[in-house]
C-alpha atoms as a PDB file:
ATOM      1  CA  MET A   1     279.997   8.166 124.853  1.00  0.00           C
ATOM      2  CA  VAL A   2     277.853   5.543 126.484  1.00  0.00           C
ATOM      3  CA  VAL A   3     274.925   3.929 124.742  1.00  0.00           C
ATOM      4  CA  LEU A   4     272.516   1.905 126.716  1.00  0.00           C
ATOM      5  CA  ALA A   5     270.863  -0.883 124.784  1.00  0.00           C
ATOM      6  CA  PRO A   6     271.691  -3.602 122.263  1.00  0.00           C
ATOM      7  CA  ARG A   7     271.939  -2.615 118.631  1.00  0.00           C
ATOM      8  CA  ALA A   8     268.875  -3.538 116.654  1.00  0.00           C
ATOM      9  CA  PRO A   9     270.576  -5.719 114.028  1.00  0.00           C
ATOM     10  CA  GLY A  10     271.850  -9.213 114.689  1.00  0.00           C
ATOM     11  CA  LEU A  11     271.435 -10.167 118.340  1.00  0.00           C
ATOM     12  CA  GLY A  12     271.567 -13.904 117.720  1.00  0.00           C
ATOM     13  CA  ARG A  13     267.909 -14.811 117.377  1.00  0.00           C
ATOM     14  CA  TRP A  14     266.681 -11.665 119.089  1.00  0.00           C
ATOM     15  CA  THR A  15     264.028  -9.774 117.204  1.00  0.00           C
ATOM     16  CA  GLN A  16     264.130  -6.154 116.088  1.00  0.00           C
ATOM     17  CA  ALA A  17     261.214  -5.460 118.414  1.00  0.00           C
ATOM     18  CA  ARG A  18     263.085  -6.773 121.433  1.00  0.00           C
ATOM     19  CA  ALA A  19     266.136  -4.672 120.664  1.00  0.00           C
ATOM     20  CA  HIS A  20     263.999  -1.564 120.298  1.00  0.00           C
ATOM     21  CA  ALA A  21     262.195  -2.405 123.513  1.00  0.00           C
ATOM     22  CA  LEU A  22     265.522  -2.251 125.327  1.00  0.00           C
ATOM     23  CA  ALA A  23     266.250   1.205 123.936  1.00  0.00           C
ATOM     24  CA  LEU A  24     266.290   3.632 126.819  1.00  0.00           C
ATOM     25  CA  GLY A  25     263.791   6.338 126.104  1.00  0.00           C
ATOM     26  CA  ALA A  26     260.997   3.863 125.521  1.00  0.00           C
ATOM     27  CA  VAL A  27     259.069   1.888 128.106  1.00  0.00           C
ATOM     28  CA  LEU A  28     260.799  -1.486 128.430  1.00  0.00           C
ATOM     29  CA  ALA A  29     258.521  -4.042 126.840  1.00  0.00           C
ATOM     30  CA  VAL A  30     260.751  -7.096 127.053  1.00  0.00           C
ATOM     31  CA  PRO A  31     259.917  -9.565 129.817  1.00  0.00           C
ATOM     32  CA  VAL A  32     261.231  -7.162 132.440  1.00  0.00           C
ATOM     33  CA  PHE A  33     258.498  -5.908 134.700  1.00  0.00           C
ATOM     34  CA  PHE A  34     258.595  -3.171 137.288  1.00  0.00           C
ATOM     35  CA  SER A  35     256.494  -2.073 140.217  1.00  0.00           C
ATOM     36  CA  PRO A  36     255.506   0.735 139.785  1.00  0.00           C
ATOM     37  CA  PRO A  37     256.026   1.362 136.029  1.00  0.00           C
ATOM     38  CA  LEU A  38     259.520   2.386 134.989  1.00  0.00           C
ATOM     39  CA  GLU A  39     258.529   5.837 133.771  1.00  0.00           C
ATOM     40  CA  ALA A  40     257.189   6.658 137.239  1.00  0.00           C
ATOM     41  CA  GLN A  41     260.490   5.759 138.879  1.00  0.00           C
ATOM     42  CA  LEU A  42     262.975   7.765 136.882  1.00  0.00           C
ATOM     43  CA  PRO A  43     263.483  11.478 136.236  1.00  0.00           C
ATOM     44  CA  ARG A  44     261.513  12.793 133.327  1.00  0.00           C
ATOM     45  CA  ALA A  45     263.414  12.128 130.122  1.00  0.00           C
ATOM     46  CA  SER A  46     264.667  15.031 128.036  1.00  0.00           C
ATOM     47  CA  GLN A  47     265.116  14.922 124.314  1.00  0.00           C
ATOM     48  CA  GLN A  48     268.845  14.194 124.519  1.00  0.00           C
ATOM     49  CA  ARG A  49     269.353  11.043 122.512  1.00  0.00           C
ATOM     50  CA  VAL A  50     272.158   9.229 120.761  1.00  0.00           C
ATOM     51  CA  ALA A  51     271.638   7.494 117.442  1.00  0.00           C
ATOM     52  CA  GLU A  52     273.210   4.077 116.998  1.00  0.00           C
ATOM     53  CA  PRO A  53     274.058   2.530 113.617  1.00  0.00           C
ATOM     54  CA  GLY A  54     270.834   1.054 112.350  1.00  0.00           C
ATOM     55  CA  GLY A  55     268.738   3.951 113.577  1.00  0.00           C
ATOM     56  CA  THR A  56     267.990   2.916 117.171  1.00  0.00           C
ATOM     57  CA  GLN A  57     267.643   5.870 119.567  1.00  0.00           C
ATOM     58  CA  PHE A  58     268.960   5.786 123.147  1.00  0.00           C
ATOM     59  CA  ASN A  59     268.043   8.163 125.927  1.00  0.00           C
ATOM     60  CA  LEU A  60     271.052   9.279 127.980  1.00  0.00           C
ATOM     61  CA  ASP A  61     268.872  10.575 130.817  1.00  0.00           C
ATOM     62  CA  PHE A  62     268.621   7.023 132.086  1.00  0.00           C
ATOM     63  CA  LEU A  63     272.161   7.436 133.441  1.00  0.00           C
ATOM     64  CA  ARG A  64     273.157   9.300 136.579  1.00  0.00           C
ATOM     65  CA  PRO A  65     276.306   9.297 138.758  1.00  0.00           C
ATOM     66  CA  SER A  66     274.545   7.661 141.707  1.00  0.00           C
ATOM     67  CA  GLY A  67     271.178   7.015 143.323  1.00  0.00           C
ATOM     68  CA  GLY A  68     269.721   4.840 140.576  1.00  0.00           C
ATOM     69  CA  PRO A  69     268.710   1.163 140.618  1.00  0.00           C
ATOM     70  CA  VAL A  70     270.128  -1.998 139.148  1.00  0.00           C
ATOM     71  CA  ILE A  71     267.887  -3.591 136.531  1.00  0.00           C
ATOM     72  CA  PRO A  72     268.101  -7.376 136.042  1.00  0.00           C
ATOM     73  CA  ILE A  73     268.249  -8.554 132.425  1.00  0.00           C
ATOM     74  CA  PHE A  74     267.327 -11.910 130.906  1.00  0.00           C
ATOM     75  CA  GLU A  75     269.753 -12.479 128.031  1.00  0.00           C
ATOM     76  CA  GLY A  76     268.230 -15.672 126.658  1.00  0.00           C
ATOM     77  CA  TRP A  77     268.595 -19.432 126.889  1.00  0.00           C
ATOM     78  CA  TYR A  78     270.579 -22.170 125.239  1.00  0.00           C
ATOM     79  CA  PRO A  79     270.616 -25.995 125.418  1.00  0.00           C
ATOM     80  CA  MET A  80     273.333 -27.799 127.367  1.00  0.00           C
ATOM     81  CA  PRO A  81     274.963 -31.038 126.148  1.00  0.00           C
ATOM     82  CA  ASP A  82     273.148 -33.106 128.803  1.00  0.00           C
ATOM     83  CA  GLY A  83     269.700 -31.973 127.609  1.00  0.00           C
ATOM     84  CA  SER A  84     269.156 -29.341 130.289  1.00  0.00           C
ATOM     85  CA  TYR A  85     269.010 -25.605 129.585  1.00  0.00           C
ATOM     86  CA  ALA A  86     270.969 -22.574 130.718  1.00  0.00           C
ATOM     87  CA  LEU A  87     269.113 -19.324 131.373  1.00  0.00           C
ATOM     88  CA  SER A  88     271.544 -16.433 131.052  1.00  0.00           C
ATOM     89  CA  PHE A  89     271.130 -13.232 133.096  1.00  0.00           C
ATOM     90  CA  GLY A  90     272.989  -9.930 133.176  1.00  0.00           C
ATOM     91  CA  TYR A  91     272.374  -6.573 134.799  1.00  0.00           C
ATOM     92  CA  PHE A  92     272.285  -2.864 134.080  1.00  0.00           C
ATOM     93  CA  ASN A  93     273.428  -0.555 136.879  1.00  0.00           C
ATOM     94  CA  VAL A  94     272.179   2.836 135.671  1.00  0.00           C
ATOM     95  CA  ASN A  95     274.814   4.640 137.768  1.00  0.00           C
ATOM     96  CA  THR A  96     278.070   5.768 136.197  1.00  0.00           C
ATOM     97  CA  GLU A  97     279.943   5.950 139.515  1.00  0.00           C
ATOM     98  CA  GLU A  98     278.077   4.157 142.305  1.00  0.00           C
ATOM     99  CA  VAL A  99     278.811   0.523 143.066  1.00  0.00           C
ATOM    100  CA  LEU A 100     275.829  -1.159 144.699  1.00  0.00           C
ATOM    101  CA  GLU A 101     275.965  -3.992 147.215  1.00  0.00           C
ATOM    102  CA  ILE A 102     272.660  -5.873 147.438  1.00  0.00           C
ATOM    103  CA  PRO A 103     273.013  -8.999 149.592  1.00  0.00           C
ATOM    104  CA  GLN A 104     271.022 -12.108 148.843  1.00  0.00           C
ATOM    105  CA  GLY A 105     267.736 -11.843 150.700  1.00  0.00           C
ATOM    106  CA  PRO A 106     264.550  -9.768 150.440  1.00  0.00           C
ATOM    107  CA  ASP A 107     266.222  -7.235 148.114  1.00  0.00           C
ATOM    108  CA  ASN A 108     267.998  -9.730 145.834  1.00  0.00           C
ATOM    109  CA  PHE A 109     266.387 -13.116 145.254  1.00  0.00           C
ATOM    110  CA  ILE A 110     265.510 -15.709 142.637  1.00  0.00           C
ATOM    111  CA  GLU A 111     262.283 -17.699 142.496  1.00  0.00           C
ATOM    112  CA  PRO A 112     261.747 -20.628 142.675  1.00  0.00           C
ATOM    113  CA  ALA A 113     263.973 -20.571 145.761  1.00  0.00           C
ATOM    114  CA  ILE A 114     265.818 -23.712 144.643  1.00  0.00           C
ATOM    115  CA  TYR A 115     267.689 -21.519 142.149  1.00  0.00           C
ATOM    116  CA  ASP A 116     268.460 -18.715 144.591  1.00  0.00           C
ATOM    117  CA  GLY A 117     272.109 -18.055 145.437  1.00  0.00           C
ATOM    118  CA  VAL A 118     273.902 -17.970 142.082  1.00  0.00           C
ATOM    119  CA  GLN A 119     273.200 -14.293 141.349  1.00  0.00           C
ATOM    120  CA  PRO A 120     275.681 -11.484 142.069  1.00  0.00           C
ATOM    121  CA  THR A 121     275.441  -9.289 145.140  1.00  0.00           C
ATOM    122  CA  HIS A 122     278.040  -6.781 143.858  1.00  0.00           C
ATOM    123  CA  PHE A 123     276.914  -4.502 141.018  1.00  0.00           C
ATOM    124  CA  LEU A 124     279.432  -2.409 139.122  1.00  0.00           C
ATOM    125  CA  PRO A 125     278.542   0.842 137.342  1.00  0.00           C
ATOM    126  CA  VAL A 126     278.119   1.144 133.593  1.00  0.00           C
ATOM    127  CA  PRO A 127     281.369  -0.286 132.176  1.00  0.00           C
ATOM    128  CA  GLU A 128     283.629   2.022 130.200  1.00  0.00           C
ATOM    129  CA  GLY A 129     283.179   1.469 126.481  1.00  0.00           C
ATOM    130  CA  ASP A 130     280.199  -0.865 126.861  1.00  0.00           C
ATOM    131  CA  ARG A 131     276.505  -0.608 127.661  1.00  0.00           C
ATOM    132  CA  ARG A 132     276.018  -2.921 130.626  1.00  0.00           C
ATOM    133  CA  HIS A 133     277.186  -6.162 132.208  1.00  0.00           C
ATOM    134  CA  TRP A 134     276.236  -9.071 129.975  1.00  0.00           C
ATOM    135  CA  GLY A 135     275.659 -12.723 130.859  1.00  0.00           C
ATOM    136  CA  VAL A 136     276.998 -12.533 134.421  1.00  0.00           C
ATOM    137  CA  PHE A 137     275.499 -15.846 135.563  1.00  0.00           C
ATOM    138  CA  THR A 138     273.191 -18.623 134.461  1.00  0.00           C
ATOM    139  CA  VAL A 139     270.521 -20.763 136.053  1.00  0.00           C
ATOM    140  CA  ASN A 140     270.498 -24.383 134.949  1.00  0.00           C
ATOM    141  CA  ILE A 141     267.007 -25.850 134.508  1.00  0.00           C
ATOM    142  CA  PRO A 142     266.008 -29.436 133.658  1.00  0.00           C
ATOM    143  CA  SER A 143     264.925 -30.639 130.242  1.00  0.00           C
ATOM    144  CA  ASP A 144     261.310 -31.002 131.388  1.00  0.00           C
ATOM    145  CA  PHE A 145     261.031 -27.422 132.741  1.00  0.00           C
ATOM    146  CA  GLY A 146     258.402 -26.661 130.100  1.00  0.00           C
ATOM    147  CA  ASP A 147     256.582 -23.318 130.424  1.00  0.00           C
ATOM    148  CA  GLY A 148     257.969 -22.530 133.865  1.00  0.00           C
ATOM    149  CA  GLU A 149     259.772 -19.308 134.786  1.00  0.00           C
ATOM    150  CA  VAL A 150     262.801 -18.405 136.840  1.00  0.00           C
ATOM    151  CA  VAL A 151     262.366 -14.849 138.134  1.00  0.00           C
ATOM    152  CA  TRP A 152     265.245 -12.680 139.392  1.00  0.00           C
ATOM    153  CA  SER A 153     264.169  -9.682 141.499  1.00  0.00           C
ATOM    154  CA  LEU A 154     266.127  -6.688 142.785  1.00  0.00           C
ATOM    155  CA  ARG A 155     264.673  -4.044 145.108  1.00  0.00           C
ATOM    156  CA  HIS A 156     265.914  -0.491 145.421  1.00  0.00           C
ATOM    157  CA  GLU A 157     264.371   2.214 147.595  1.00  0.00           C
ATOM    158  CA  GLY A 158     261.098   0.329 147.914  1.00  0.00           C
ATOM    159  CA  ARG A 159     260.715  -0.476 144.219  1.00  0.00           C
ATOM    160  CA  THR A 160     261.010  -3.940 142.720  1.00  0.00           C
ATOM    161  CA  TYR A 161     262.716  -4.716 139.405  1.00  0.00           C
ATOM    162  CA  SER A 162     262.134  -8.260 138.177  1.00  0.00           C
ATOM    163  CA  VAL A 163     262.791 -10.290 135.058  1.00  0.00           C
ATOM    164  CA  PRO A 164     261.550 -13.798 134.207  1.00  0.00           C
ATOM    165  CA  GLY A 165     263.770 -16.292 132.410  1.00  0.00           C
ATOM    166  CA  ARG A 166     261.971 -18.848 130.285  1.00  0.00           C
ATOM    167  CA  ILE A 167     262.575 -21.224 127.379  1.00  0.00           C
ATOM    168  CA  ARG A 168     259.139 -21.098 125.791  1.00  0.00           C
ATOM    169  CA  SER A 169     260.178 -18.734 122.956  1.00  0.00           C
ATOM    170  CA  THR A 170     262.794 -19.556 120.329  1.00  0.00           C
ATOM    171  CA  GLN A 171     263.313 -15.805 119.856  1.00  0.00           C
ATOM    172  CA  TYR A 172     265.267 -15.882 123.110  1.00  0.00           C
ATOM    173  CA  GLN A 173     267.519 -18.767 122.085  1.00  0.00           C
ATOM    174  CA  ILE A 174     271.144 -17.623 122.040  1.00  0.00           C
ATOM    175  CA  ASN A 175     274.305 -19.157 120.685  1.00  0.00           C
ATOM    176  CA  GLY A 176     275.825 -20.539 123.856  1.00  0.00           C
ATOM    177  CA  TRP A 177     279.516 -20.837 123.054  1.00  0.00           C
ATOM    178  CA  VAL A 178     279.861 -21.150 119.266  1.00  0.00           C
ATOM    179  CA  PHE A 179     278.834 -18.459 116.793  1.00  0.00           C
ATOM    180  CA  PRO A 180     279.242 -19.988 113.300  1.00  0.00           C
ATOM    181  CA  GLY A 181     278.090 -16.823 111.532  1.00  0.00           C
ATOM    182  CA  ARG A 182     281.098 -14.934 112.862  1.00  0.00           C
ATOM    183  CA  GLU A 183     283.457 -17.934 112.991  1.00  0.00           C
ATOM    184  CA  SER A 184     283.929 -17.322 116.676  1.00  0.00           C
ATOM    185  CA  SER A 185     283.714 -19.479 119.781  1.00  0.00           C
ATOM    186  CA  SER A 186     284.092 -18.895 123.489  1.00  0.00           C
ATOM    187  CA  PRO A 187     287.536 -19.394 125.029  1.00  0.00           C
ATOM    188  CA  VAL A 188     288.010 -22.545 127.069  1.00  0.00           C
ATOM    189  CA  LEU A 189     288.467 -21.830 130.776  1.00  0.00           C
ATOM    190  CA  ARG A 190     289.835 -24.152 133.457  1.00  0.00           C
ATOM    191  CA  LEU A 191     289.950 -23.456 137.173  1.00  0.00           C
ATOM    192  CA  GLU A 192     292.408 -26.255 137.925  1.00  0.00           C
ATOM    193  CA  ARG A 193     295.659 -26.913 136.074  1.00  0.00           C
ATOM    194  CA  ASP A 194     294.665 -30.407 134.981  1.00  0.00           C
ATOM    195  CA  GLY A 195     290.933 -30.002 135.492  1.00  0.00           C
ATOM    196  CA  PRO A 196     288.125 -30.031 132.918  1.00  0.00           C
ATOM    197  CA  GLY A 197     287.522 -27.081 130.648  1.00  0.00           C
ATOM    198  CA  SER A 198     284.287 -25.237 130.064  1.00  0.00           C
ATOM    199  CA  GLN A 199     282.855 -22.766 127.569  1.00  0.00           C
ATOM    200  CA  GLY A 200     279.961 -20.328 127.504  1.00  0.00           C
ATOM    201  CA  PRO A 201     278.102 -18.132 130.010  1.00  0.00           C
ATOM    202  CA  ALA A 202     277.275 -21.123 132.255  1.00  0.00           C
ATOM    203  CA  GLY A 203     280.992 -21.661 132.633  1.00  0.00           C
ATOM    204  CA  MET A 204     282.195 -23.663 135.576  1.00  0.00           C
ATOM    205  CA  THR A 205     282.662 -23.497 139.323  1.00  0.00           C
ATOM    206  CA  ALA A 206     285.824 -24.588 141.092  1.00  0.00           C
ATOM    207  CA  ALA A 207     285.568 -28.002 142.739  1.00  0.00           C
ATOM    208  CA  GLY A 208     286.384 -26.614 146.180  1.00  0.00           C
ATOM    209  CA  PRO A 209     286.913 -23.267 147.868  1.00  0.00           C
ATOM    210  CA  ALA A 210     290.264 -21.549 148.037  1.00  0.00           C
ATOM    211  CA  ASN A 211     291.391 -20.195 151.390  1.00  0.00           C
ATOM    212  CA  ALA A 212     292.567 -16.697 152.215  1.00  0.00           C
ATOM    213  CA  THR A 213     293.092 -14.403 155.171  1.00  0.00           C
ATOM    214  CA  ALA A 214     291.394 -11.027 155.443  1.00  0.00           C
ATOM    215  CA  GLY A 215     293.734  -8.212 154.485  1.00  0.00           C
ATOM    216  CA  GLU A 216     296.407 -10.531 153.071  1.00  0.00           C
ATOM    217  CA  PRO A 217     296.888 -10.890 149.288  1.00  0.00           C
ATOM    218  CA  VAL A 218     296.231 -14.269 147.719  1.00  0.00           C
ATOM    219  CA  ARG A 219     296.953 -15.314 144.147  1.00  0.00           C
ATOM    220  CA  LEU A 220     294.030 -16.661 142.095  1.00  0.00           C
ATOM    221  CA  ILE A 221     294.803 -18.621 138.924  1.00  0.00           C
ATOM    222  CA  ALA A 222     292.851 -19.857 135.904  1.00  0.00           C
ATOM    223  CA  TRP A 223     293.920 -21.385 132.595  1.00  0.00           C
ATOM    224  CA  THR A 224     292.610 -20.567 129.121  1.00  0.00           C
ATOM    225  CA  HIS A 225     292.992 -21.590 125.481  1.00  0.00           C
ATOM    226  CA  ARG A 226     290.902 -21.949 122.312  1.00  0.00           C
ATOM    227  CA  ASP A 227     289.094 -25.120 121.315  1.00  0.00           C
ATOM    228  CA  GLY A 228     290.237 -25.190 117.675  1.00  0.00           C
ATOM    229  CA  THR A 229     286.726 -24.969 116.195  1.00  0.00           C
ATOM    230  CA  PHE A 230     287.965 -22.122 114.018  1.00  0.00           C
ATOM    231  CA  PRO A 231     291.693 -22.800 113.426  1.00  0.00           C
ATOM    232  CA  ASP A 232     292.303 -19.381 111.865  1.00  0.00           C
ATOM    233  CA  ASP A 233     291.134 -17.583 115.005  1.00  0.00           C
ATOM    234  CA  GLN A 234     294.400 -16.368 116.525  1.00  0.00           C
ATOM    235  CA  ARG A 235     292.973 -13.423 118.431  1.00  0.00           C
ATOM    236  CA  PRO A 236     294.171 -12.790 121.957  1.00  0.00           C
ATOM    237  CA  ILE A 237     291.958 -13.877 124.827  1.00  0.00           C
ATOM    238  CA  ARG A 238     290.994 -11.189 127.299  1.00  0.00           C
ATOM    239  CA  VAL A 239     290.515 -12.034 130.961  1.00  0.00           C
ATOM    240  CA  LYS A 240     288.844 -10.003 133.718  1.00  0.00           C
ATOM    241  CA  TRP A 241     288.304 -10.650 137.423  1.00  0.00           C
ATOM    242  CA  PHE A 242     285.273  -9.466 139.399  1.00  0.00           C
ATOM    243  CA  LYS A 243     283.856  -9.737 142.858  1.00  0.00           C
ATOM    244  CA  HIS A 244     280.616 -11.666 142.369  1.00  0.00           C
ATOM    245  CA  ARG A 245     279.401 -12.246 145.926  1.00  0.00           C
ATOM    246  CA  GLY A 246     280.667 -11.654 149.423  1.00  0.00           C
ATOM    247  CA  PRO A 247     280.453  -9.457 152.514  1.00  0.00           C
ATOM    248  CA  GLY A 248     283.469  -7.186 152.057  1.00  0.00           C
ATOM    249  CA  ARG A 249     285.533  -5.385 149.456  1.00  0.00           C
ATOM    250  CA  VAL A 250     287.763  -7.270 147.032  1.00  0.00           C
ATOM    251  CA  SER A 251     290.658  -5.533 145.320  1.00  0.00           C
ATOM    252  CA  PHE A 252     292.529  -7.075 142.405  1.00  0.00           C
ATOM    253  CA  GLY A 253     296.171  -6.274 141.721  1.00  0.00           C
ATOM    254  CA  GLU A 254     295.667  -7.035 138.029  1.00  0.00           C
ATOM    255  CA  PRO A 255     291.934  -6.944 137.299  1.00  0.00           C
ATOM    256  CA  GLU A 256     292.337  -7.582 133.571  1.00  0.00           C
ATOM    257  CA  SER A 257     294.902  -8.936 131.170  1.00  0.00           C
ATOM    258  CA  GLU A 258     295.318 -10.085 127.592  1.00  0.00           C
ATOM    259  CA  VAL A 259     296.680 -13.478 126.575  1.00  0.00           C
ATOM    260  CA  ALA A 260     298.441 -13.547 123.213  1.00  0.00           C
ATOM    261  CA  HIS A 261     298.123 -16.383 120.710  1.00  0.00           C
ATOM    262  CA  GLU A 262     301.648 -17.576 121.486  1.00  0.00           C
ATOM    263  CA  ALA A 263     300.648 -18.127 125.113  1.00  0.00           C
ATOM    264  CA  TRP A 264     297.172 -19.637 124.864  1.00  0.00           C
ATOM    265  CA  SER A 265     298.170 -21.958 122.002  1.00  0.00           C
ATOM    266  CA  ALA A 266     300.951 -23.558 124.064  1.00  0.00           C
ATOM    267  CA  GLU A 267     300.419 -27.060 125.441  1.00  0.00           C
ATOM    268  CA  GLY A 268     298.111 -26.816 128.428  1.00  0.00           C
ATOM    269  CA  GLY A 269     297.024 -23.295 127.503  1.00  0.00           C
ATOM    270  CA  ALA A 270     298.015 -20.137 129.338  1.00  0.00           C
ATOM    271  CA  ALA A 271     297.889 -19.524 133.071  1.00  0.00           C
ATOM    272  CA  VAL A 272     296.318 -16.192 133.997  1.00  0.00           C
ATOM    273  CA  SER A 273     296.326 -14.867 137.517  1.00  0.00           C
ATOM    274  CA  THR A 274     295.587 -11.939 139.748  1.00  0.00           C
ATOM    275  CA  VAL A 275     296.367 -11.063 143.339  1.00  0.00           C
ATOM    276  CA  ALA A 276     293.167 -10.542 145.341  1.00  0.00           C
ATOM    277  CA  THR A 277     292.806  -8.960 148.763  1.00  0.00           C
ATOM    278  CA  PHE A 278     289.617  -9.455 150.786  1.00  0.00           C
ATOM    279  CA  SER A 279     288.753  -6.761 153.299  1.00  0.00           C
ATOM    280  CA  GLU A 280     286.930  -8.942 155.816  1.00  0.00           C
ATOM    281  CA  PRO A 281     286.222 -12.588 156.634  1.00  0.00           C
ATOM    282  CA  GLY A 282     283.411 -14.520 155.033  1.00  0.00           C
ATOM    283  CA  SER A 283     282.404 -16.568 152.007  1.00  0.00           C
ATOM    284  CA  TYR A 284     283.107 -14.983 148.620  1.00  0.00           C
ATOM    285  CA  VAL A 285     282.671 -15.841 144.951  1.00  0.00           C
ATOM    286  CA  VAL A 286     285.099 -14.352 142.445  1.00  0.00           C
ATOM    287  CA  ARG A 287     284.082 -14.418 138.787  1.00  0.00           C
ATOM    288  CA  VAL A 288     286.745 -14.754 136.120  1.00  0.00           C
ATOM    289  CA  LEU A 289     285.625 -13.854 132.590  1.00  0.00           C
ATOM    290  CA  ALA A 290     287.451 -15.039 129.458  1.00  0.00           C
ATOM    291  CA  TYR A 291     286.224 -13.356 126.290  1.00  0.00           C
ATOM    292  CA  ASN A 292     287.137 -12.357 122.761  1.00  0.00           C
ATOM    293  CA  ARG A 293     286.179  -8.726 122.313  1.00  0.00           C
ATOM    294  CA  VAL A 294     283.487  -6.373 123.549  1.00  0.00           C
ATOM    295  CA  PRO A 295     281.225  -6.154 120.445  1.00  0.00           C
ATOM    296  CA  GLU A 296     280.515  -9.890 120.576  1.00  0.00           C
ATOM    297  CA  PHE A 297     278.622  -9.457 123.838  1.00  0.00           C
ATOM    298  CA  GLU A 298     275.860  -7.785 121.826  1.00  0.00           C
ATOM    299  CA  PHE A 299     275.535 -10.978 119.791  1.00  0.00           C
ATOM    300  CA  GLN A 300     275.309 -13.057 123.001  1.00  0.00           C
ATOM    301  CA  CYS A 301     278.618 -14.711 122.212  1.00  0.00           C
ATOM    302  CA  CYS A 302     281.477 -15.475 122.869  1.00  0.00           C
ATOM    303  CA  TRP A 303     282.666 -15.594 126.482  1.00  0.00           C
ATOM    304  CA  THR A 304     283.151 -18.023 129.348  1.00  0.00           C
ATOM    305  CA  ASN A 305     282.532 -17.494 133.055  1.00  0.00           C
ATOM    306  CA  GLY A 306     284.358 -19.179 135.907  1.00  0.00           C
ATOM    307  CA  TYR A 307     283.394 -18.944 139.578  1.00  0.00           C
ATOM    308  CA  LEU A 308     285.997 -19.333 142.303  1.00  0.00           C
ATOM    309  CA  HIS A 309     284.703 -19.816 145.842  1.00  0.00           C
ATOM    310  CA  VAL A 310     286.994 -18.319 148.451  1.00  0.00           C
ATOM    311  CA  GLU A 311     286.687 -18.782 152.209  1.00  0.00           C
ATOM    312  CA  VAL A 312     288.314 -15.847 153.976  1.00  0.00           C
ATOM    313  CA  GLY A 313     289.327 -16.178 157.601  1.00  0.00           C
ATOM    314  CA  ARG A 314     290.728 -13.716 160.133  1.00  0.00           C
END
């Protein structure tokens, strides 16, 4: 069974109204705006609904195997240690089977243009056992950004789906990488053996691109461990690999794995890897996601993104 919106209770500092606004079966009233209105774009909803704990109703008619759009989502914002802010964005592909490729350009862009280029161009269907793809990337804005907005827009079959990210409301402030209420924190992720570690949706980008040849497997490696904020947290760390951007297909020999406490607690943490094959030359970004467990996504914690740039030649 797939449910399609955050549970009403306990989404960090999200409000009950915002959670209900994301319930599919109601017009979306969060700062996601559509042209034309959403109800004019989708098949007429039936009365088939699924009740979530807490009483929120979700309309399953929003899903279809293929032919539907991708809706950009603003997750919220959190302060960075240097005084800047991270705006976190995810997406909801309403298709259960169709993968959509939307290259950066007139159908996939961020405004102001200075922030364009960090968003995904590869959109996976509704994930099994979860509602959507959470916190896929962030936009870093300066401390003096004030009341400005960063707007991510996706176009599908002549219709535009846009969402503004902003820091003006504390109701959209999320936890970042530590969730004291659940005694949980994001795994630490490194993209170089002896390189710096990072935590949270903003994550980190590799210092330089890796090199690969089209059609030939290449091994991609990251390292992960816990930061010790909660010493009793001995849960395994789960790791997944995704194509984030790029012109061709990317297949992963081991797209996900689980790192046991014995491994990640060792000196230097645990190395996790996958074998990736790129179908054609070009510039790619592979996202590696280190996380604790699926339900924490709904609380906007606790996971870490890493972005590996790969230059693929012939």
